[in-house]
GROMACS .gro file of C-alpha atoms in nm:
model
  345
    1MET     CA    1  11.126  17.272  13.838
    2GLY     CA    2  11.177  16.938  14.011
    3ALA     CA    3  11.489  16.745  14.097
    4LYS     CA    4  11.795  16.730  13.874
    5LYS     CA    5  11.946  16.402  13.994
    6ILE     CA    6  11.721  16.115  14.093
    7GLY     CA    7  11.804  15.788  14.268
    8VAL     CA    8  11.618  15.469  14.173
    9LEU     CA    9  11.595  15.150  14.377
   10THR     CA   10  11.403  14.821  14.363
   11GLY     CA   11  11.325  14.647  14.692
   12GLY     CA   12  11.162  14.327  14.818
   13GLY     CA   13  11.118  14.016  14.608
   14ASP     CA   14  11.215  14.031  14.241
   15CYS     CA   15  10.930  14.065  13.996
   16PRO     CA   16  10.878  14.053  13.618
   17GLY     CA   17  10.843  14.411  13.492
   18LEU     CA   18  11.089  14.585  13.726
   19ASN     CA   19  11.329  14.654  13.442
   20ALA     CA   20  11.046  14.801  13.234
   21VAL     CA   21  10.976  15.053  13.513
   22ILE     CA   22  11.342  15.151  13.535
   23ARG     CA   23  11.356  15.193  13.157
   24GLY     CA   24  11.041  15.411  13.152
   25ILE     CA   25  11.175  15.634  13.429
   26VAL     CA   26  11.517  15.685  13.269
   27ARG     CA   27  11.402  15.726  12.909
   28LYS     CA   28  11.147  15.996  12.989
   29GLY     CA   29  11.357  16.157  13.262
   30VAL     CA   30  11.659  16.201  13.037
   31GLN     CA   31  11.486  16.273  12.706
   32GLU     CA   32  11.210  16.508  12.825
   33TYR     CA   33  11.340  16.660  13.148
   34GLY     CA   34  11.720  16.639  13.117
   35TYR     CA   35  11.759  16.464  13.453
   36ASP     CA   36  12.053  16.254  13.565
   37PHE     CA   37  12.002  15.923  13.741
   38VAL     CA   38  12.187  15.700  13.979
   39GLY     CA   39  12.085  15.342  14.056
   40PHE     CA   40  12.106  15.217  14.414
   41ARG     CA   41  12.190  14.849  14.450
   42ASP     CA   42  11.978  14.592  14.634
   43GLY     CA   43  11.682  14.791  14.760
   44TRP     CA   44  11.730  15.008  15.068
   45ARG     CA   45  12.077  14.859  15.119
   46GLY     CA   46  12.200  15.081  14.833
   47PRO     CA   47  12.129  15.423  14.986
   48LEU     CA   48  12.211  15.283  15.330
   49GLU     CA   49  12.562  15.178  15.228
   50GLY     CA   50  12.620  15.413  14.934
   51ASP     CA   51  12.628  15.127  14.683
   52THR     CA   52  12.547  15.270  14.339
   53VAL     CA   53  12.551  15.178  13.971
   54PRO     CA   54  12.540  15.412  13.670
   55LEU     CA   55  12.189  15.460  13.532
   56ASP     CA   56  12.155  15.624  13.193
   57ILE     CA   57  11.997  15.547  12.856
   58PRO     CA   58  12.267  15.296  12.746
   59ALA     CA   59  12.217  15.114  13.080
   60VAL     CA   60  11.845  15.056  13.008
   61ARG     CA   61  11.881  14.939  12.647
   62GLY     CA   62  11.751  14.588  12.588
   63ILE     CA   63  11.611  14.538  12.940
   64LEU     CA   64  11.238  14.562  12.855
   65PRO     CA   65  11.187  14.182  12.808
   66ARG     CA   66  11.422  14.083  13.092
   67GLY     CA   67  11.285  13.952  13.422
   68GLY     CA   68  11.440  14.038  13.756
   69THR     CA   69  11.600  14.378  13.810
   70ILE     CA   70  11.929  14.522  13.683
   71LEU     CA   71  11.958  14.708  14.015
   72GLY     CA   72  11.933  14.399  14.233
   73SER     CA   73  11.694  14.368  14.526
   74SER     CA   74  11.686  14.282  14.895
   75ARG     CA   75  11.457  14.293  15.196
   76THR     CA   76  11.674  14.543  15.384
   77ASN     CA   77  11.493  14.753  15.643
   78PRO     CA   78  11.691  15.074  15.709
   79PHE     CA   79  11.495  15.137  16.029
   80LYS     CA   80  11.653  14.821  16.173
   81ALA     CA   81  12.004  14.942  16.085
   82GLU     CA   82  12.211  15.156  16.322
   83ASN     CA   83  12.170  15.526  16.230
   84GLY     CA   84  11.986  15.407  15.918
   85VAL     CA   85  11.806  15.731  15.830
   86ARG     CA   86  12.115  15.946  15.894
   87ARG     CA   87  12.328  15.719  15.672
   88ILE     CA   88  12.069  15.738  15.391
   89LYS     CA   89  12.059  16.118  15.411
   90GLU     CA   90  12.439  16.139  15.411
   91ASN     CA   91  12.469  15.913  15.105
   92LEU     CA   92  12.199  16.104  14.915
   93ALA     CA   93  12.395  16.424  14.983
   94LYS     CA   94  12.722  16.255  14.887
   95TYR     CA   95  12.586  16.153  14.546
   96GLU     CA   96  12.395  16.483  14.507
   97VAL     CA   97  12.065  16.298  14.479
   98ASP     CA   98  11.767  16.532  14.507
   99SER     CA   99  11.496  16.266  14.535
  100LEU     CA  100  11.430  15.893  14.520
  101ILE     CA  101  11.197  15.665  14.326
  102ALA     CA  102  11.136  15.349  14.528
  103ILE     CA  103  10.989  15.052  14.340
  104GLY     CA  104  10.858  14.787  14.576
  105GLY     CA  105  10.579  14.627  14.771
  106GLU     CA  106  10.425  14.684  15.110
  107ASP     CA  107  10.757  14.685  15.304
  108THR     CA  108  10.967  14.889  15.061
  109LEU     CA  109  10.692  15.148  15.023
  110GLY     CA  110  10.629  15.149  15.398
  111VAL     CA  111  10.989  15.264  15.443
  112ALA     CA  112  10.938  15.523  15.167
  113ALA     CA  113  10.629  15.663  15.342
  114ARG     CA  114  10.810  15.701  15.674
  115LEU     CA  115  11.115  15.861  15.514
  116THR     CA  116  10.896  16.121  15.343
  117ASP     CA  117  10.648  16.186  15.623
  118GLU     CA  118  10.881  16.175  15.924
  119TYR     CA  119  11.225  16.264  15.786
  120ALA     CA  120  11.151  16.489  15.484
  121VAL     CA  121  11.331  16.260  15.238
  122PRO     CA  122  11.155  16.318  14.902
  123VAL     CA  123  11.039  15.980  14.769
  124VAL     CA  124  10.794  15.872  14.496
  125GLY     CA  125  10.668  15.513  14.511
  126VAL     CA  126  10.592  15.256  14.241
  127PRO     CA  127  10.387  14.950  14.350
  128LYS     CA  128  10.541  14.610  14.283
  129THR     CA  129  10.418  14.270  14.396
  130ILE     CA  130  10.326  13.953  14.212
  131ASP     CA  131  10.063  13.896  14.485
  132ASN     CA  132   9.850  14.191  14.360
  133ASP     CA  133   9.768  14.272  14.723
  134LEU     CA  134   9.844  14.645  14.739
  135SER     CA  135   9.534  14.854  14.797
  136ALA     CA  136   9.478  15.172  14.592
  137THR     CA  137   9.586  15.005  14.267
  138ASP     CA  138   9.369  14.770  14.060
  139TYR     CA  139   9.671  14.574  13.942
  140THR     CA  140  10.041  14.552  14.016
  141PHE     CA  141  10.283  14.449  13.741
  142GLY     CA  142  10.425  14.098  13.779
  143PHE     CA  143  10.087  13.956  13.879
  144ASP     CA  144   9.978  13.883  13.523
  145THR     CA  145  10.305  13.702  13.450
  146ALA     CA  146  10.283  13.496  13.771
  147VAL     CA  147   9.924  13.395  13.693
  148GLY     CA  148  10.026  13.296  13.339
  149ILE     CA  149  10.311  13.079  13.467
  150ALA     CA  150  10.090  12.912  13.730
  151THR     CA  151   9.811  12.853  13.477
  152GLU     CA  152  10.049  12.689  13.232
  153ALA     CA  153  10.179  12.464  13.510
  154ILE     CA  154   9.824  12.361  13.606
  155ASP     CA  155   9.745  12.288  13.240
  156ARG     CA  156  10.047  12.059  13.222
  157LEU     CA  157   9.967  11.887  13.550
  158HIS     CA  158   9.616  11.791  13.434
  159THR     CA  159   9.758  11.546  13.183
  160THR     CA  160   9.989  11.368  13.426
  161ALA     CA  161   9.716  11.363  13.694
  162GLU     CA  162   9.477  11.195  13.447
  163SER     CA  163   9.742  10.946  13.334
  164HIS     CA  164   9.799  10.815  13.686
  165MET     CA  165   9.457  10.902  13.836
  166ARG     CA  166   9.621  11.071  14.131
  167VAL     CA  167   9.558  11.396  14.318
  168LEU     CA  168   9.799  11.678  14.231
  169VAL     CA  169   9.831  11.964  14.478
  170VAL     CA  170   9.979  12.283  14.332
  171GLU     CA  171  10.117  12.535  14.583
  172VAL     CA  172  10.137  12.892  14.453
  173MET     CA  173  10.257  13.215  14.612
  174GLY     CA  174  10.023  13.430  14.820
  175ARG     CA  175  10.109  13.506  15.181
  176HIS     CA  176   9.795  13.690  15.291
  177ALA     CA  177   9.605  13.724  14.962
  178GLY     CA  178   9.488  13.452  14.728
  179TRP     CA  179   9.478  13.642  14.400
  180ILE     CA  180   9.730  13.419  14.218
  181ALA     CA  181   9.559  13.101  14.342
  182LEU     CA  182   9.214  13.232  14.249
  183HIS     CA  183   9.305  13.353  13.898
  184SER     CA  184   9.531  13.064  13.799
  185GLY     CA  185   9.305  12.803  13.960
  186LEU     CA  186   9.002  12.929  13.769
  187ALA     CA  187   9.195  12.972  13.444
  188GLY     CA  188   9.356  12.628  13.479
  189GLY     CA  189   9.036  12.442  13.565
  190ALA     CA  190   9.137  12.342  13.918
  191ASN     CA  191   8.883  12.141  14.118
  192VAL     CA  192   8.968  12.302  14.451
  193ILE     CA  193   9.114  12.649  14.520
  194LEU     CA  194   9.229  12.734  14.873
  195ILE     CA  195   9.320  13.093  14.968
  196PRO     CA  196   9.449  13.267  15.285
  197GLU     CA  197   9.130  13.473  15.321
  198GLN     CA  198   8.910  13.166  15.382
  199ARG     CA  199   9.019  12.893  15.622
  200PHE     CA  200   8.953  12.552  15.467
  201ASP     CA  201   8.798  12.233  15.599
  202VAL     CA  202   9.019  11.933  15.515
  203ASP     CA  203   8.718  11.699  15.525
  204GLN     CA  204   8.542  11.920  15.268
  205VAL     CA  205   8.852  11.918  15.046
  206CYS     CA  206   8.862  11.539  15.067
  207ALA     CA  207   8.491  11.520  14.979
  208TRP     CA  208   8.552  11.733  14.668
  209VAL     CA  209   8.849  11.512  14.574
  210THR     CA  210   8.644  11.194  14.619
  211SER     CA  211   8.352  11.325  14.412
  212ARG     CA  212   8.593  11.415  14.134
  213PHE     CA  213   8.727  11.058  14.123
  214LYS     CA  214   8.370  10.924  14.110
  215ALA     CA  215   8.329  11.120  13.786
  216SER     CA  216   8.645  10.944  13.656
  217TYR     CA  217   8.858  11.257  13.666
  218ALA     CA  218   9.179  11.321  13.859
  219PRO     CA  219   9.156  11.635  14.075
  220ILE     CA  220   9.391  11.934  14.081
  221VAL     CA  221   9.401  12.126  14.409
  222VAL     CA  222   9.550  12.479  14.398
  223VAL     CA  223   9.656  12.616  14.736
  224ALA     CA  224   9.811  12.953  14.822
  225GLU     CA  225  10.117  12.927  15.049
  226GLY     CA  226   9.937  13.125  15.323
  227ALA     CA  227   9.616  12.917  15.324
  228MET     CA  228   9.526  12.768  15.662
  229PRO     CA  229   9.304  12.481  15.778
  230LYS     CA  230   9.015  12.567  16.009
  231ASP     CA  231   9.166  12.377  16.300
  232GLY     CA  232   9.533  12.455  16.243
  233GLU     CA  233   9.796  12.722  16.189
  234MET     CA  234   9.995  12.850  15.893
  235VAL     CA  235  10.251  12.596  15.770
  236LEU     CA  236  10.601  12.746  15.787
  237LYS     CA  237  10.920  12.645  15.608
  238ASP     CA  238  11.119  12.726  15.922
  239GLY     CA  239  11.106  12.980  16.205
  240SER     CA  240  11.338  13.237  16.046
  241GLN     CA  241  11.228  13.595  15.974
  242ASP     CA  242  11.344  13.866  15.736
  243SER     CA  243  11.421  14.221  15.855
  244PHE     CA  244  11.054  14.316  15.818
  245GLY     CA  245  10.949  14.033  16.051
  246HIS     CA  246  10.802  13.801  15.784
  247VAL     CA  247  10.842  13.427  15.834
  248ARG     CA  248  10.924  13.202  15.540
  249LEU     CA  249  10.617  13.021  15.413
  250SER     CA  250  10.584  12.703  15.203
  251GLY     CA  251  10.484  12.360  15.313
  252VAL     CA  252  10.104  12.372  15.316
  253GLY     CA  253  10.091  12.187  14.982
  254GLU     CA  254  10.298  11.895  15.110
  255TRP     CA  255  10.099  11.886  15.435
  256LEU     CA  256   9.768  11.889  15.247
  257ALA     CA  257   9.874  11.613  15.006
  258LYS     CA  258   9.956  11.385  15.302
  259GLU     CA  259   9.620  11.463  15.463
  260ILE     CA  260   9.431  11.390  15.141
  261GLU     CA  261   9.620  11.064  15.081
  262GLY     CA  262   9.569  10.950  15.441
  263ARG     CA  263   9.196  11.030  15.445
  264THR     CA  264   9.093  10.921  15.093
  265GLY     CA  265   9.341  10.645  15.017
  266LYS     CA  266   9.415  10.815  14.684
  267GLU     CA  267   9.775  10.882  14.585
  268ALA     CA  268   9.859  11.254  14.613
  269ARG     CA  269  10.161  11.449  14.492
  270THR     CA  270  10.269  11.812  14.541
  271THR     CA  271  10.418  12.066  14.302
  272VAL     CA  272  10.552  12.384  14.465
  273LEU     CA  273  10.589  12.650  14.197
  274GLY     CA  274  10.782  12.885  14.426
  275HIS     CA  275  11.021  13.127  14.258
  276VAL     CA  276  10.934  13.002  13.909
  277GLN     CA  277  10.635  13.239  13.939
  278ARG     CA  278  10.868  13.537  13.979
  279GLY     CA  279  11.116  13.448  13.708
  280GLY     CA  280  11.153  13.490  13.336
  281THR     CA  281  11.025  13.738  13.084
  282PRO     CA  282  10.729  13.960  13.179
  283SER     CA  283  10.400  13.930  12.991
  284ALA     CA  284  10.294  14.199  12.744
  285PHE     CA  285  10.046  14.340  12.999
  286ASP     CA  286  10.311  14.363  13.270
  287ARG     CA  287  10.554  14.539  13.034
  288TRP     CA  288  10.279  14.784  12.939
  289LEU     CA  289  10.173  14.854  13.299
  290ALA     CA  290  10.529  14.875  13.435
  291THR     CA  291  10.632  15.116  13.160
  292ARG     CA  292  10.334  15.342  13.230
  293PHE     CA  293  10.413  15.338  13.602
  294GLY     CA  294  10.769  15.446  13.523
  295LEU     CA  295  10.653  15.733  13.300
  296HIS     CA  296  10.406  15.859  13.562
  297ALA     CA  297  10.657  15.821  13.847
  298ILE     CA  298  10.904  16.057  13.682
  299ASP     CA  299  10.621  16.304  13.621
  300ALA     CA  300  10.547  16.299  13.995
  301VAL     CA  301  10.912  16.378  14.065
  302ARG     CA  302  10.901  16.667  13.817
  303ASP     CA  303  10.591  16.801  13.992
  304GLY     CA  304  10.753  16.767  14.335
  305ASP     CA  305  10.463  16.542  14.438
  306PHE     CA  306  10.653  16.336  14.694
  307GLY     CA  307  10.506  16.087  14.938
  308LYS     CA  308  10.284  15.964  14.655
  309MET     CA  309  10.259  15.631  14.478
  310VAL     CA  310  10.148  15.579  14.119
  311ALA     CA  311   9.848  15.346  14.088
  312LEU     CA  312   9.625  15.198  13.821
  313GLN     CA  313   9.257  15.279  13.868
  314GLY     CA  314   9.048  15.159  13.576
  315THR     CA  315   9.268  15.249  13.278
  316ASP     CA  316   9.410  15.566  13.438
  317VAL     CA  317   9.739  15.595  13.625
  318VAL     CA  318   9.679  15.821  13.926
  319ARG     CA  319   9.874  15.928  14.235
  320VAL     CA  320   9.778  15.827  14.587
  321PRO     CA  321   9.951  15.885  14.924
  322ILE     CA  322  10.199  15.601  14.986
  323ALA     CA  323  10.085  15.574  15.349
  324GLN     CA  324   9.725  15.523  15.235
  325ALA     CA  325   9.825  15.266  14.973
  326THR     CA  326  10.017  15.054  15.226
  327ALA     CA  327   9.774  15.093  15.520
  328LYS     CA  328   9.588  14.771  15.443
  329LEU     CA  329   9.621  14.477  15.207
  330LYS     CA  330   9.386  14.418  14.916
  331THR     CA  331   9.239  14.073  14.975
  332VAL     CA  332   8.995  13.851  14.787
  333ASP     CA  333   8.630  13.943  14.848
  334PRO     CA  334   8.435  13.646  14.993
  335ALA     CA  335   8.167  13.700  14.726
  336LEU     CA  336   8.427  13.661  14.450
  337TYR     CA  337   8.559  13.341  14.607
  338LYS     CA  338   8.206  13.207  14.639
  339GLU     CA  339   8.149  13.282  14.271
  340VAL     CA  340   8.414  13.031  14.159
  341GLY     CA  341   8.299  12.766  14.410
  342VAL     CA  342   8.066  12.619  14.149
  343PHE     CA  343   8.371  12.446  13.997
  344PHE     CA  344   8.487  12.280  14.320
  345GLY     CA  345   8.457  11.904  14.340
   0.00000   0.00000   0.00000
């Protein structure tokens, strides 16, 4: 048989559907396998510092429709902490935790892969990112909710853009992958969609904007936060970095609006959706997917199949090596981007 006491943590940015995963893990683990659970607070900080919360069936009641995570989250990197691995192992022994389920994105799961492969800490991974940029899984939960929120915002912005005949630039999340921009831009009827995978020509953007005005429509430009002009660099909020070495993005929307206004003479305004995309209640699809991930993650623990991540392939939830799943990002195929280009301008 597998482990008897399992630790659960959620790392990285918060995401709609995290609570649904936790609920799926605990409900099946307790009811079918008789396991005990302990929640670790704030991602890898929890096992690093021994910060725990009780995790049982009463603790997961009513959390299915709640956004965020009842366990808290952080971008803590235990490999940057002094004696990080030793402290994690000591705290797991202290709380009699046999194995861990780590729910997170590229960074959180990267830590999980190293802990399993190099230090024999038994970890099962669950993929989480609103950016939908983890390879090996067709979708990550949280993405559908983020796209829905961004699409609704674009729908609303169309009416105010038309009323004032001005350009509205909508900046959405997407550091290295433009999935949110692509899906919400297409669904919301944007006239220009700019993604990190394809550097953009500001003159071309301005030409699309101008042609839209000639047709007596006010253009909506959707830009991912990591999108870059052909002759420039990524626009940063400031120079600070988190413990995984990521700089803070945001600012390309404001920069682009000024460029458009200066080159076309048309008034341009920016809306940065930011953390609104992460917040609030998860969509039905994200609750469904997150719950299934939780159920399959606890099965992997029961089977002793550590170092694996659950993933959606087609309609099946399968297990893949965490290291393989985090080796490269899933980015937008140029052919797919070209496909939606018919709506630009």
